[in-house]
Short mmCIF file of C-alpha atoms in Angstrom, two decimals:
data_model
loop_
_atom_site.label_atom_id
_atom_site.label_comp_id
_atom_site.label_asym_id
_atom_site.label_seq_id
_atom_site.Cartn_x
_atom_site.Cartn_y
_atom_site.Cartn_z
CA UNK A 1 0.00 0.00 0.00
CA UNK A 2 2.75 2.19 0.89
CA UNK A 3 4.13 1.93 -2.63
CA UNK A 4 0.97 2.13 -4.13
CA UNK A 5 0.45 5.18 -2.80
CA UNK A 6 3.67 6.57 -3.47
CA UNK A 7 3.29 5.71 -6.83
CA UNK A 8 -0.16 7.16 -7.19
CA UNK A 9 1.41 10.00 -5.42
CA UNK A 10 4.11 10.13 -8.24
CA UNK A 11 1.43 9.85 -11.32
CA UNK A 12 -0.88 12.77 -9.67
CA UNK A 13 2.82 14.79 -9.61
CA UNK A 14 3.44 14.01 -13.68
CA UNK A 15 -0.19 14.38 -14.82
CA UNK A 16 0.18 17.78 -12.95
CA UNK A 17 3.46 18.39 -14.34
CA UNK A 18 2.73 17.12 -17.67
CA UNK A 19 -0.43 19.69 -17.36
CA UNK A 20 1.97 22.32 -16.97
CA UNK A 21 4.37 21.20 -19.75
CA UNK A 22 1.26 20.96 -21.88
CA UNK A 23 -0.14 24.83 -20.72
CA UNK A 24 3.79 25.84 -21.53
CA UNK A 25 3.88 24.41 -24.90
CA UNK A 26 0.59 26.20 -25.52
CA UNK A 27 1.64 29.55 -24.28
CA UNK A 28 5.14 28.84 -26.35
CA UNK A 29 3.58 28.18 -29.18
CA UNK A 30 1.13 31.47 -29.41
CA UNK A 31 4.13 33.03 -28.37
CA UNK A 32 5.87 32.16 -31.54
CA UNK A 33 2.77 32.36 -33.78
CA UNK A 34 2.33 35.97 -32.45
CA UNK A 35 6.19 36.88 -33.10
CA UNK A 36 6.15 35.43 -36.74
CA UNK A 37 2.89 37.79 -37.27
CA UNK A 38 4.48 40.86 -36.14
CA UNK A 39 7.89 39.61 -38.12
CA UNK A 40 5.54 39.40 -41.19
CA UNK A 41 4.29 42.71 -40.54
CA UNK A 42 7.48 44.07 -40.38
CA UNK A 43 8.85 42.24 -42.95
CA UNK A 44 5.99 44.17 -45.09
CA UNK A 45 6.34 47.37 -43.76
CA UNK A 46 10.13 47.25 -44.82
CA UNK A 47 9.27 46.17 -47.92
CA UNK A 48 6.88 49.02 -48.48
CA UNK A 49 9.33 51.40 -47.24
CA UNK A 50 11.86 49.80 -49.36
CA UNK A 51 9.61 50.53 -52.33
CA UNK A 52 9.12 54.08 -51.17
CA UNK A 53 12.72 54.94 -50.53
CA UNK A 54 13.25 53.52 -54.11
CA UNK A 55 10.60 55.94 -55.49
CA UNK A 56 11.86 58.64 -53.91
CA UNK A 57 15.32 58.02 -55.07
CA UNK A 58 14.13 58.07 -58.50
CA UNK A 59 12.51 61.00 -58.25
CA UNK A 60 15.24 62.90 -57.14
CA UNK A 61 17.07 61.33 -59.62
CA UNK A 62 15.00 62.44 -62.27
CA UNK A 63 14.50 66.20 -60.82
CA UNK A 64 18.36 66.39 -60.59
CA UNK A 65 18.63 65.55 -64.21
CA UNK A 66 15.91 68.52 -65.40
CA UNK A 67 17.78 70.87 -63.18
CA UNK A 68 21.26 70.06 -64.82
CA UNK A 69 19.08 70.07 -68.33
CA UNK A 70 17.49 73.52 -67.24
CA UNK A 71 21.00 74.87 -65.99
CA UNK A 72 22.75 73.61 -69.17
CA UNK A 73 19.70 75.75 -70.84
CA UNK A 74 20.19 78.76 -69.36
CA UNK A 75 23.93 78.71 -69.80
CA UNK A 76 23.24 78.31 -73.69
CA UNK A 77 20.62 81.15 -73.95
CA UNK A 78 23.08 83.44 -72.01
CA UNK A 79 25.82 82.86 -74.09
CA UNK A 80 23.56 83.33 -76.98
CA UNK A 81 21.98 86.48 -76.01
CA UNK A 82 25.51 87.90 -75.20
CA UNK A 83 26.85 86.64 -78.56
CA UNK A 84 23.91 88.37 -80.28
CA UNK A 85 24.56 91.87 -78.52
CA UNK A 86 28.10 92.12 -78.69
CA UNK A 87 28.19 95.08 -80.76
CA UNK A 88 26.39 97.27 -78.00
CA UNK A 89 28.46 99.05 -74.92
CA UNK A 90 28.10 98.33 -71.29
CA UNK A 91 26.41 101.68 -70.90
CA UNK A 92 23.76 101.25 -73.41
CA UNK A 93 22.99 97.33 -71.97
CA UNK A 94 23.73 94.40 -69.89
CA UNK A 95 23.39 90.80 -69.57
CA UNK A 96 23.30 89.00 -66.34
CA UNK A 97 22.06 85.43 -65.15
CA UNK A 98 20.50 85.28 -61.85
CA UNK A 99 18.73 82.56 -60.38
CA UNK A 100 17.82 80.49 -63.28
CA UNK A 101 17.04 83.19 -65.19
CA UNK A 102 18.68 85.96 -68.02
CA UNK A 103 18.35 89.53 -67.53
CA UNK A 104 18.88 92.11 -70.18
CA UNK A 105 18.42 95.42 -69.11
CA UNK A 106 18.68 98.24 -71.56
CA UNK A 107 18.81 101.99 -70.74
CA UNK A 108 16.61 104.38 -71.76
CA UNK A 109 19.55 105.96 -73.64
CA UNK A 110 19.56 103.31 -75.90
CA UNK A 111 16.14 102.44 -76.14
CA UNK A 112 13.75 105.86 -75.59
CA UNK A 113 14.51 109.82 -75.91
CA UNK A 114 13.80 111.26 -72.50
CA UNK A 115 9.88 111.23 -71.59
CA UNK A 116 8.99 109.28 -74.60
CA UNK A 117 8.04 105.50 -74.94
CA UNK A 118 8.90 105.55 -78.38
CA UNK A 119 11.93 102.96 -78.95
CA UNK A 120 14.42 104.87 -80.93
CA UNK A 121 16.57 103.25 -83.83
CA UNK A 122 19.23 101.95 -82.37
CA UNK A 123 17.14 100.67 -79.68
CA UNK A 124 15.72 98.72 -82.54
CA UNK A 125 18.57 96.82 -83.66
CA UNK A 126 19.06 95.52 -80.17
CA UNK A 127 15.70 93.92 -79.71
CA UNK A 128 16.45 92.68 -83.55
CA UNK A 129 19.28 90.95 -81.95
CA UNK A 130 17.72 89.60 -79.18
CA UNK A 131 14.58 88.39 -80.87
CA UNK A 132 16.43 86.68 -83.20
CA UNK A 133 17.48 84.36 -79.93
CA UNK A 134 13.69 84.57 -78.75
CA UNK A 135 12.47 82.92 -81.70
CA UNK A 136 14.55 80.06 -81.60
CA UNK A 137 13.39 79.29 -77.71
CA UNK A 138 9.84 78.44 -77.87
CA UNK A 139 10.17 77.07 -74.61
CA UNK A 140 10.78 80.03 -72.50
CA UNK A 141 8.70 82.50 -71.03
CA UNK A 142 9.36 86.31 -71.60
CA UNK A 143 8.71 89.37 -69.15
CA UNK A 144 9.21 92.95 -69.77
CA UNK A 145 9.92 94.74 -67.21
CA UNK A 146 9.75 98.95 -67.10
CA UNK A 147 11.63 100.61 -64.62
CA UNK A 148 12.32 104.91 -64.02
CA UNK A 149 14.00 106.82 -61.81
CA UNK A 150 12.46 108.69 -58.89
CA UNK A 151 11.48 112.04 -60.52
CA UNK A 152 8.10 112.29 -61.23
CA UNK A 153 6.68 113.01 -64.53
CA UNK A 154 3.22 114.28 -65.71
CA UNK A 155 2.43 115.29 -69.19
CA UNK A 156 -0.82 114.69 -71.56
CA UNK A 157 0.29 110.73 -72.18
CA UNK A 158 1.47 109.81 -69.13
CA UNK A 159 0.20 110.38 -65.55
CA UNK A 160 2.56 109.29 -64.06
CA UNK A 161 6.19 107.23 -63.57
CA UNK A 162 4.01 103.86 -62.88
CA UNK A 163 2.19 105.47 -66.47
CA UNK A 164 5.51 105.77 -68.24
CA UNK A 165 7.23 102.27 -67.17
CA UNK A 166 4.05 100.25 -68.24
CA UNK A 167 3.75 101.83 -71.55
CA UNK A 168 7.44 101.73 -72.76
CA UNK A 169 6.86 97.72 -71.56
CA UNK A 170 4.22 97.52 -74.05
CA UNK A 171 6.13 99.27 -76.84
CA UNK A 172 8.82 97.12 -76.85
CA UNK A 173 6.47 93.95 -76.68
CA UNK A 174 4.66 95.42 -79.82
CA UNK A 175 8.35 95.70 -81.90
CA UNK A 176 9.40 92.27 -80.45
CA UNK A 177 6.12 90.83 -81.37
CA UNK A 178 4.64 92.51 -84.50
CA UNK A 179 7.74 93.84 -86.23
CA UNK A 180 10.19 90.60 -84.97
CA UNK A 181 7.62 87.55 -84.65
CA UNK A 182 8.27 86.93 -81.14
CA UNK A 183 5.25 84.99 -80.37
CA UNK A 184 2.44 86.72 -78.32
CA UNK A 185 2.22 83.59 -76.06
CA UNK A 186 5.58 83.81 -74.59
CA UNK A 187 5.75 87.39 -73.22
CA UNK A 188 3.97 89.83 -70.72
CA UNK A 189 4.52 93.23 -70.49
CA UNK A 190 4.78 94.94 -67.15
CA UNK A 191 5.88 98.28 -65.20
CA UNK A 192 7.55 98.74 -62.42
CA UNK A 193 7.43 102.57 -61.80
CA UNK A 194 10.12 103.40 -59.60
CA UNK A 195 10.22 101.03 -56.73
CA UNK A 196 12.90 98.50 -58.09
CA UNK A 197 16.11 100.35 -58.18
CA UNK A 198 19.15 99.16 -59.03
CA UNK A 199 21.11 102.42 -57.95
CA UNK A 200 20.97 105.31 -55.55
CA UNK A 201 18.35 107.72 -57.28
CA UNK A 202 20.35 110.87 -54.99
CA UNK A 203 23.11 111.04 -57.83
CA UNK A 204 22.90 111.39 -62.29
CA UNK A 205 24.78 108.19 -62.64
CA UNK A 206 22.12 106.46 -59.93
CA UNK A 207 19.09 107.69 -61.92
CA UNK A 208 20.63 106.82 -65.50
CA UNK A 209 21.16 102.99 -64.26
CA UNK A 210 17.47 103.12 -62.94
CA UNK A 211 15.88 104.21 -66.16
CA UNK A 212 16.20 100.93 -68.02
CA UNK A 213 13.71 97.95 -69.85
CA UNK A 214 14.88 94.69 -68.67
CA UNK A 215 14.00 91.74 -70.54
CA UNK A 216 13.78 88.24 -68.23
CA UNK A 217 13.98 85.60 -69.99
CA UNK A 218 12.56 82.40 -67.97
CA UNK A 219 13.05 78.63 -69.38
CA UNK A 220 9.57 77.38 -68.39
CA UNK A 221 9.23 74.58 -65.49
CA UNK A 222 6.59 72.53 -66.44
CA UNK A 223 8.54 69.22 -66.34
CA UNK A 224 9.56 69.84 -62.82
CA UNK A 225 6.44 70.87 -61.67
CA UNK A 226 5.04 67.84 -62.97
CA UNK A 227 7.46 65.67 -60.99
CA UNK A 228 7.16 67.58 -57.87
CA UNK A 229 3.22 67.73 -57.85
#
């Protein structure tokens, strides 16, 4: 009996430990069912992030490439413009590049006589020139800007400097586009009285630099746009 007993006592002990094996086994196995889930889950949410760096990479890929392309551009334009108005002094024009985009400004020496907004002859063969450029570029956009000095003006055709910058704008869009063929889509005329200065308007020199027609001259961004949106 005493065995018995002791052995009965022994098989309650392993059914009860063998219960507890089995609950540990259980519990183990959820465990590791629950890990692989969340290692699937993460497994597809670095995928997916994967994918998106990829996308992104490509993208920036392809936006560096239009900037080089639009940089390459502008550098070709420039050189072009300034090859076309070589023949004109520093005083009468200038040529700059400034953030993407070319700037020709021309005085009103060489482009109007004083008060007037009618381009003179020699103002002519400039914008020749530089439409002959133009039209080659259809893919550029075209602002002309009108700028004065500080003294005021106020005659029978123009009211005032705001008056006189706008309307010398839209003469030389008329020459560039009616007598030149630059086309009407490209270019917008605009005046800028005299609140853009380029020099101090207290001195002669000042005021000359600040009476000038600048001509911007803006490859269009479309492509990049396109990416970026």
């Amino acid at each position: 009996r005493d065995e018995n007993d002791q052995l009965s006592a022994r098989l309650t002990q392993l059914m009860r430990d063998t219960a507890d094996m089995r609950r540990n086994i259980r519990s183990y196995r959820e465990m590791l069912n629950t890990n692989l889930g969340e290692q699937d889950k993460l497994n597809e949410l670095l995928t997916k992030k994967m994918q998106e760096l990829d996308d992104r990479e490509r993208t920036i890929n392809q936006l560096q490439d239009l900037i080089n392309a639009q940089n390459e551009k502008v550098q070709n334009i420039l050189k072009s413009v300034k090859d076309a108005l070589m023949g004109f002094s520093s005083d009468e024009l200038s040529v700059r590049e400034e953030n993407g985009k070319i700037y020709v400004a021309m005085s009103d020496k060489l482009l109007f006589q004083s008060g007037s907004a009618t381009v003179d002859k020699r103002g002519k063969e400039a914008l020749a020139k530089l439409a002959e450029v133009l039209n080659k570029q259809k893919d550029v956009d075209v602002n002309i800007e009108g700028h004065t000095d500080t003294k005021p003006i106020h005659t029978a055709r123009f009211a005032d400097n705001w008056d006189l910058s706008v309307i010398r704008a839209t003469s030389v869009v008329r020459i560039l586009t009616k007598e030149y063929g630059v086309s009407p889509m490209q270019i917008v005329p605009s005046g800028r009285g005299e609140y853009l200065p380029v020099a101090d308007n207290e001195t002669t020199e000042g005021r000359s630099k600040n009476r000038r027609t600048e001509i911007i001259i803006a490859p269009k961004l479309d492509e990049l746009l396109k990416i970026l949106n």
